[in-house]
mmCIF file with all atom_site columns, C-alpha atoms in Angstrom:
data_model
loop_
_atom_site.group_PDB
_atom_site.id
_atom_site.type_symbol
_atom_site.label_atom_id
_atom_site.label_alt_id
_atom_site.label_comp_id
_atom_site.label_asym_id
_atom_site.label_entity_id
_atom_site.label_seq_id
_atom_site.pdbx_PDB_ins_code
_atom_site.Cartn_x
_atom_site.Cartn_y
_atom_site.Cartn_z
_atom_site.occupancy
_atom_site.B_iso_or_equiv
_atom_site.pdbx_formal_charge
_atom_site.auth_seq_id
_atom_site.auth_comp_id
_atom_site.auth_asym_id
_atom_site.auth_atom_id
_atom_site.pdbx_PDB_model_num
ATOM 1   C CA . UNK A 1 1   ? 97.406 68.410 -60.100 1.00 0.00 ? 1   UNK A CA 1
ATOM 2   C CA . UNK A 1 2   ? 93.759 69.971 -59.421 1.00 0.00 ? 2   UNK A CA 1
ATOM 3   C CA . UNK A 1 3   ? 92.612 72.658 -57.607 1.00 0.00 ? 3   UNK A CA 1
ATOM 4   C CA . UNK A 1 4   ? 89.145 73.295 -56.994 1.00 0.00 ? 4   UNK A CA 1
ATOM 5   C CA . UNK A 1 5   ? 86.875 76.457 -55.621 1.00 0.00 ? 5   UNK A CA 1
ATOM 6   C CA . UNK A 1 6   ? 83.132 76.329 -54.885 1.00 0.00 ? 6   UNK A CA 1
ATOM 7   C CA . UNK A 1 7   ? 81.308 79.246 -54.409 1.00 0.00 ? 7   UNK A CA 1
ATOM 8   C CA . UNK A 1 8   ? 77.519 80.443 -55.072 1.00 0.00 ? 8   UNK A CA 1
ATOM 9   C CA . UNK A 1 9   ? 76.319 79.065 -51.800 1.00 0.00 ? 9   UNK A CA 1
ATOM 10  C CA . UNK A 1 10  ? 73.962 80.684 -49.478 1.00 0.00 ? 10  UNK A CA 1
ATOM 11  C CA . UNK A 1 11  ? 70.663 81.041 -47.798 1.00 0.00 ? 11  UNK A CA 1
ATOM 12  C CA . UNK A 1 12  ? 67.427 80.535 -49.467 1.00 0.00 ? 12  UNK A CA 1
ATOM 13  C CA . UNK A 1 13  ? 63.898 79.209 -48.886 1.00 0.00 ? 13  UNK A CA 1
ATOM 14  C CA . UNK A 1 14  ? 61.981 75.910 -50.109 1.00 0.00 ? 14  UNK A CA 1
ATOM 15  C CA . UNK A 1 15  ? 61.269 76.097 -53.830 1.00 0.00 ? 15  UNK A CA 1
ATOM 16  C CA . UNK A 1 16  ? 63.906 78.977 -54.778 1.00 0.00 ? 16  UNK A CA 1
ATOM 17  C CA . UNK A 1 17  ? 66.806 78.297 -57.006 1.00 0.00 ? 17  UNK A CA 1
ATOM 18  C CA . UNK A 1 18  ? 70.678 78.763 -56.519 1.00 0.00 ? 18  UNK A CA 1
ATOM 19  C CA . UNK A 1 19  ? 73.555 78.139 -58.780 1.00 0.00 ? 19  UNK A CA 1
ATOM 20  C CA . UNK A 1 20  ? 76.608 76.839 -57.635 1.00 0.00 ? 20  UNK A CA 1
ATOM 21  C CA . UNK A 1 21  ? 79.970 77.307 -59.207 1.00 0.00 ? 21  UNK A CA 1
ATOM 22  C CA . UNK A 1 22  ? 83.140 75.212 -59.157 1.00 0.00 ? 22  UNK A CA 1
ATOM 23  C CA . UNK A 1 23  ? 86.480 76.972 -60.113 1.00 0.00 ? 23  UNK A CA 1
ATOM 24  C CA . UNK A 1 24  ? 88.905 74.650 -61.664 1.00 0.00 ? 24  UNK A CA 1
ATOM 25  C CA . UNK A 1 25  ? 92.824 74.995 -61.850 1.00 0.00 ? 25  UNK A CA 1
ATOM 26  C CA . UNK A 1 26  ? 95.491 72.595 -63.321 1.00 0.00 ? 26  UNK A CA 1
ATOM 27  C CA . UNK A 1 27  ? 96.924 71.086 -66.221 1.00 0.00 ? 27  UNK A CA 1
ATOM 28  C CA . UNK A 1 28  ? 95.067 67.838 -66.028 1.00 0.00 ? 28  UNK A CA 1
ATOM 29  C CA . UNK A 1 29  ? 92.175 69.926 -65.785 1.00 0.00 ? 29  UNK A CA 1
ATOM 30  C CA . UNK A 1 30  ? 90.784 68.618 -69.423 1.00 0.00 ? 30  UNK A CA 1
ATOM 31  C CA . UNK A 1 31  ? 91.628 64.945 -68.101 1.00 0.00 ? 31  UNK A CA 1
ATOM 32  C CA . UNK A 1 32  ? 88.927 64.969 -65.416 1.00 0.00 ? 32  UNK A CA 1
ATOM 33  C CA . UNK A 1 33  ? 85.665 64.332 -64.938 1.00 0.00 ? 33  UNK A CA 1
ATOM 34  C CA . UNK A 1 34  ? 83.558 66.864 -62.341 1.00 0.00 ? 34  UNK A CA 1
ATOM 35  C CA . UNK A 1 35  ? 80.857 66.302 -60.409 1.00 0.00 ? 35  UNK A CA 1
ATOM 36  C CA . UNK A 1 36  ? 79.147 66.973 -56.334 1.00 0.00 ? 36  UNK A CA 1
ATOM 37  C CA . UNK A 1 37  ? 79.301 65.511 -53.578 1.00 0.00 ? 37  UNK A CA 1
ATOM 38  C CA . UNK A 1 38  ? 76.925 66.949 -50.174 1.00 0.00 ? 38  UNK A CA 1
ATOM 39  C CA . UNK A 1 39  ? 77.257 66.109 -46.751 1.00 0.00 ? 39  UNK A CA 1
ATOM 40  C CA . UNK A 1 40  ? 74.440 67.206 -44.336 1.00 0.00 ? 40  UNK A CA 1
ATOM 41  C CA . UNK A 1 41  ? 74.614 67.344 -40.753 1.00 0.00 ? 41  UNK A CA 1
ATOM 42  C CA . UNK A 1 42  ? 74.965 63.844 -39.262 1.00 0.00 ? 42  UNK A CA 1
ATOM 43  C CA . UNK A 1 43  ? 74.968 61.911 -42.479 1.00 0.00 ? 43  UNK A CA 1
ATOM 44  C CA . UNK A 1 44  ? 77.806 60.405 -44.902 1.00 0.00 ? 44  UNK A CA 1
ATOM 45  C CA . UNK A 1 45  ? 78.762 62.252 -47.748 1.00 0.00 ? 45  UNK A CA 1
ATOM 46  C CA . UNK A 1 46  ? 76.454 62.093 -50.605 1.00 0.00 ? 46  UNK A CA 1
ATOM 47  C CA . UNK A 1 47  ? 76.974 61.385 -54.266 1.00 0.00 ? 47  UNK A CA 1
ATOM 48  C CA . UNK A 1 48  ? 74.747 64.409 -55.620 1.00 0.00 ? 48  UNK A CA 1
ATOM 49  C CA . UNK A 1 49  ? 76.006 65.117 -59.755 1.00 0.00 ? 49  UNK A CA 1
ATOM 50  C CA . UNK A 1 50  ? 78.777 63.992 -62.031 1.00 0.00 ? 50  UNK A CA 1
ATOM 51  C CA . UNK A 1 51  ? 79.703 64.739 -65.700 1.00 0.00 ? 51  UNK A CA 1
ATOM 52  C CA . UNK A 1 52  ? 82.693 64.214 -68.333 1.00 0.00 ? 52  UNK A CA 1
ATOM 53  C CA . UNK A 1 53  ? 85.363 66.393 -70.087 1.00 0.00 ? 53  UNK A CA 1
ATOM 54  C CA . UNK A 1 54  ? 82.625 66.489 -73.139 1.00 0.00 ? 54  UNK A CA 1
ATOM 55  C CA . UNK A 1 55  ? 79.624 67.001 -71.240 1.00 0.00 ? 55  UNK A CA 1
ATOM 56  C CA . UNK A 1 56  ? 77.869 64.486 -73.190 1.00 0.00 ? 56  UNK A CA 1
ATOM 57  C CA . UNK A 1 57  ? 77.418 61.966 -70.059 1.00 0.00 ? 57  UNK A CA 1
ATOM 58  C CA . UNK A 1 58  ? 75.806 63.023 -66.873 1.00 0.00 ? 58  UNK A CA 1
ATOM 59  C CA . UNK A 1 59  ? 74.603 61.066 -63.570 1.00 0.00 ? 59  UNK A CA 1
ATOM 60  C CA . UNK A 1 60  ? 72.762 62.467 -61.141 1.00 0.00 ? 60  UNK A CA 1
ATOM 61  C CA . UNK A 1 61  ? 71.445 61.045 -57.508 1.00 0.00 ? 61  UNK A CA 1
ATOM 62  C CA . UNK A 1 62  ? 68.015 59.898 -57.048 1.00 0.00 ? 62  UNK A CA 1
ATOM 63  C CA . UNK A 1 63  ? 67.682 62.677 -54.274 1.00 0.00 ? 63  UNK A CA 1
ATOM 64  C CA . UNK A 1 64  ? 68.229 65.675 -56.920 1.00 0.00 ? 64  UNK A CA 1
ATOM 65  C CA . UNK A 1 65  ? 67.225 63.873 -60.468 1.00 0.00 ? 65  UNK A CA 1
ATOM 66  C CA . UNK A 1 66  ? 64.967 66.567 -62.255 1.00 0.00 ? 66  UNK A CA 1
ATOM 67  C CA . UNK A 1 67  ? 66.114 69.063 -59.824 1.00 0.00 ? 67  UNK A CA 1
ATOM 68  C CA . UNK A 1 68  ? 69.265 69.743 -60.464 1.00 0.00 ? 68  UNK A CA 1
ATOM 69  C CA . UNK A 1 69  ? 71.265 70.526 -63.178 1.00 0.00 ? 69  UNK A CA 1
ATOM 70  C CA . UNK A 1 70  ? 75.304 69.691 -63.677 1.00 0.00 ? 70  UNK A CA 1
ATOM 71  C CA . UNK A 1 71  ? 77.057 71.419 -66.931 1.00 0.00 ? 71  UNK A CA 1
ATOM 72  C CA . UNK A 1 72  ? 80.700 72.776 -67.601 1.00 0.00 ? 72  UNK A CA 1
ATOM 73  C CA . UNK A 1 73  ? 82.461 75.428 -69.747 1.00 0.00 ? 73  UNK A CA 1
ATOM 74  C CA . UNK A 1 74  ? 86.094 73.941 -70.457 1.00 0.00 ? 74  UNK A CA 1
ATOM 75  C CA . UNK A 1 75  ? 86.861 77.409 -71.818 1.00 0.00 ? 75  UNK A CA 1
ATOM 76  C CA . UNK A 1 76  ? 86.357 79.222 -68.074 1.00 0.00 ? 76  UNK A CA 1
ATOM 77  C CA . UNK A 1 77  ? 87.825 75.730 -66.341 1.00 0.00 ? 77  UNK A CA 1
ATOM 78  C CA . UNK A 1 78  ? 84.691 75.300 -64.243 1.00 0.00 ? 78  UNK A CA 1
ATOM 79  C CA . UNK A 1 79  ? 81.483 73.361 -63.670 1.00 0.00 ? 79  UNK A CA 1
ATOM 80  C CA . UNK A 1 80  ? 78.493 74.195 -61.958 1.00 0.00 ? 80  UNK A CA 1
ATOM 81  C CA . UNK A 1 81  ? 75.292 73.158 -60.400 1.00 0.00 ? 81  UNK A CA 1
ATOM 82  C CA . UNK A 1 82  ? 72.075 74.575 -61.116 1.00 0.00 ? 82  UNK A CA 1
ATOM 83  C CA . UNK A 1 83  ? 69.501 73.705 -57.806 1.00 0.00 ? 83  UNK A CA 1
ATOM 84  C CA . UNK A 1 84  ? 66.241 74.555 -58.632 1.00 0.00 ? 84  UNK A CA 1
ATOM 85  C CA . UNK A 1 85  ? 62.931 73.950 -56.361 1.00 0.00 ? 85  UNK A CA 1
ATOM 86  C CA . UNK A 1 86  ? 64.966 73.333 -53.168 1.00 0.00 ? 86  UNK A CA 1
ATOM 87  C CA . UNK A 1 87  ? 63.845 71.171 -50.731 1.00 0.00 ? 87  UNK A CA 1
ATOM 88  C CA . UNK A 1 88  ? 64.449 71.679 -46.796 1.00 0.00 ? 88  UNK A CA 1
ATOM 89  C CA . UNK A 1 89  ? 66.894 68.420 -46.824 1.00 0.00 ? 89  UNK A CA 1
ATOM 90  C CA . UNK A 1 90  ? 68.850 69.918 -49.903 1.00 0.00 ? 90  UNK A CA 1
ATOM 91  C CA . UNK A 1 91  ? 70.658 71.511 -46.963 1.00 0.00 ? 91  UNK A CA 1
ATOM 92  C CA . UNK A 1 92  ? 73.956 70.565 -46.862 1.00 0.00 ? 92  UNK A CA 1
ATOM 93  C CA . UNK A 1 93  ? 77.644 71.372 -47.656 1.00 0.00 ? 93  UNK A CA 1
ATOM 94  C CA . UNK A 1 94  ? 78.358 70.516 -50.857 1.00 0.00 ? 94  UNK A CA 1
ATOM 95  C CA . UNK A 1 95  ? 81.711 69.891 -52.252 1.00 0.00 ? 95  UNK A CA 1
ATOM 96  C CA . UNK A 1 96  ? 83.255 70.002 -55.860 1.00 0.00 ? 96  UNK A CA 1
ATOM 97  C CA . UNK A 1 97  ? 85.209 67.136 -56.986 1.00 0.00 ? 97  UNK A CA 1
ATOM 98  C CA . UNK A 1 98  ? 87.276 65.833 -59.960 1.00 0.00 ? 98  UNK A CA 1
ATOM 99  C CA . UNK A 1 99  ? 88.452 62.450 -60.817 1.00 0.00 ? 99  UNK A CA 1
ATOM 100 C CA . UNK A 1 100 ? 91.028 60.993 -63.627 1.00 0.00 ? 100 UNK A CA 1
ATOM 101 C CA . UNK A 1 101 ? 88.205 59.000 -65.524 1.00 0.00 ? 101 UNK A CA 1
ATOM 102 C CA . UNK A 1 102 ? 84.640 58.693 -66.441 1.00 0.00 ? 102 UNK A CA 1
ATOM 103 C CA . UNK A 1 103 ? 81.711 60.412 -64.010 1.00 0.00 ? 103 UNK A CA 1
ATOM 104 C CA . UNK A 1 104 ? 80.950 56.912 -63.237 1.00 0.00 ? 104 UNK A CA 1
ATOM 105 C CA . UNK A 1 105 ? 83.605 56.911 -60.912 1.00 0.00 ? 105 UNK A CA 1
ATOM 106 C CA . UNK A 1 106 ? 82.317 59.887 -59.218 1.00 0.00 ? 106 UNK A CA 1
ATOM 107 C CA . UNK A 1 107 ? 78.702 58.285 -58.995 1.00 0.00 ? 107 UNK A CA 1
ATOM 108 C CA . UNK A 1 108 ? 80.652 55.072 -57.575 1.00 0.00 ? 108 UNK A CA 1
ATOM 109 C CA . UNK A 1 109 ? 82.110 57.612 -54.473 1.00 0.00 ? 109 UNK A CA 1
ATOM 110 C CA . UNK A 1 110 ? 85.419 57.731 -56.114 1.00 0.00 ? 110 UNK A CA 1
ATOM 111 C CA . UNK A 1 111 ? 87.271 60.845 -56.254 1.00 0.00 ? 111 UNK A CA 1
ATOM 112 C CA . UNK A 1 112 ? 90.756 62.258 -56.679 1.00 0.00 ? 112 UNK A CA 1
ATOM 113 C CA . UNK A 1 113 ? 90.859 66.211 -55.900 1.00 0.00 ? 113 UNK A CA 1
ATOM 114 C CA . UNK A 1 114 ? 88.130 67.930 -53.391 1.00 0.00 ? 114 UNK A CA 1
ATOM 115 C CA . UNK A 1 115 ? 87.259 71.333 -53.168 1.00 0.00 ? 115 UNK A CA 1
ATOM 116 C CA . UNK A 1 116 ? 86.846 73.419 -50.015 1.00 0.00 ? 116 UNK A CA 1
ATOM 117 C CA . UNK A 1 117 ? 83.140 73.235 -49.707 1.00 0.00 ? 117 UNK A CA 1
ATOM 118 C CA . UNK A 1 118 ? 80.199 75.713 -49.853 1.00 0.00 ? 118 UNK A CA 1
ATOM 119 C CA . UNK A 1 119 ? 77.143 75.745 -47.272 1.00 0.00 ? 119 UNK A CA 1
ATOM 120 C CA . UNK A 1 120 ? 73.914 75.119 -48.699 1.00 0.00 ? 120 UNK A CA 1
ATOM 121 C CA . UNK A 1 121 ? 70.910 75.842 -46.563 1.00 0.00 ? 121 UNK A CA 1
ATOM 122 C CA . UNK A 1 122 ? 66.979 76.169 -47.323 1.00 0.00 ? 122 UNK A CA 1
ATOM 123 C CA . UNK A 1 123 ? 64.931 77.129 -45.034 1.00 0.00 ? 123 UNK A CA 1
ATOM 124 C CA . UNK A 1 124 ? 60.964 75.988 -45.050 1.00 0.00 ? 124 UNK A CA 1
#
């Protein structure tokens, strides 16, 4: 019912800034909350962002609170994530997801629809 497109990644050094973009497809679409998911190199898939349709509740993970940024414009069907002072073990894949339900879910690892991925890496 949802399709979902990253894109924005890229390489970048420690303390830059990137801004990752999540395109959004479906007529559910409004039904959904978004959020991020990352999954470095020899670790489990981490919980990174989440938000609802109204953009009024937001969770983010320990690892990127202050850091990172998670907002959506219903009106271009997409969310994004703003990374700013980027840390060497922000590097990662990270991976756009939606769920039927609050963000909570999404901050609880549950998720219905996952995107294709974009590679994140910073470089010290």
């Amino acid at each position: 019912q949802v399709q979902l497109v990253e894109s924005g990644g890229g390489l970048v050094q420690a303390g830059d800034s990137l801004r990752l973009s999540c395109a959004a497809s479906g007529r559910t679409f409004n039904n959904h909350a978004m959020g991020w998911f990352r999954q470095a190199p020899g670790k489990e898939r981490e919980f990174v962002a989440a938000i609802s349709w109204s953009g009024v509740s937001t969770y983010y993970g320990d690892s990127v609170k202050g850091r990172f940024t998670i907002s959506r414009d219903n009106a271009k069907n997409s969310v994004y994530l703003q990374m700013n002072s980027l840390k060497p073990e922000d590097t990662a894949v990270y991976y756009c997801a939606a769920v039927l339900g609050g963000p909570y879910n999404l901050q609880e690892g549950r998720s219905d629809f996952w995107g294709q991925g974009t590679q994140v890496t910073v470089s010290s």
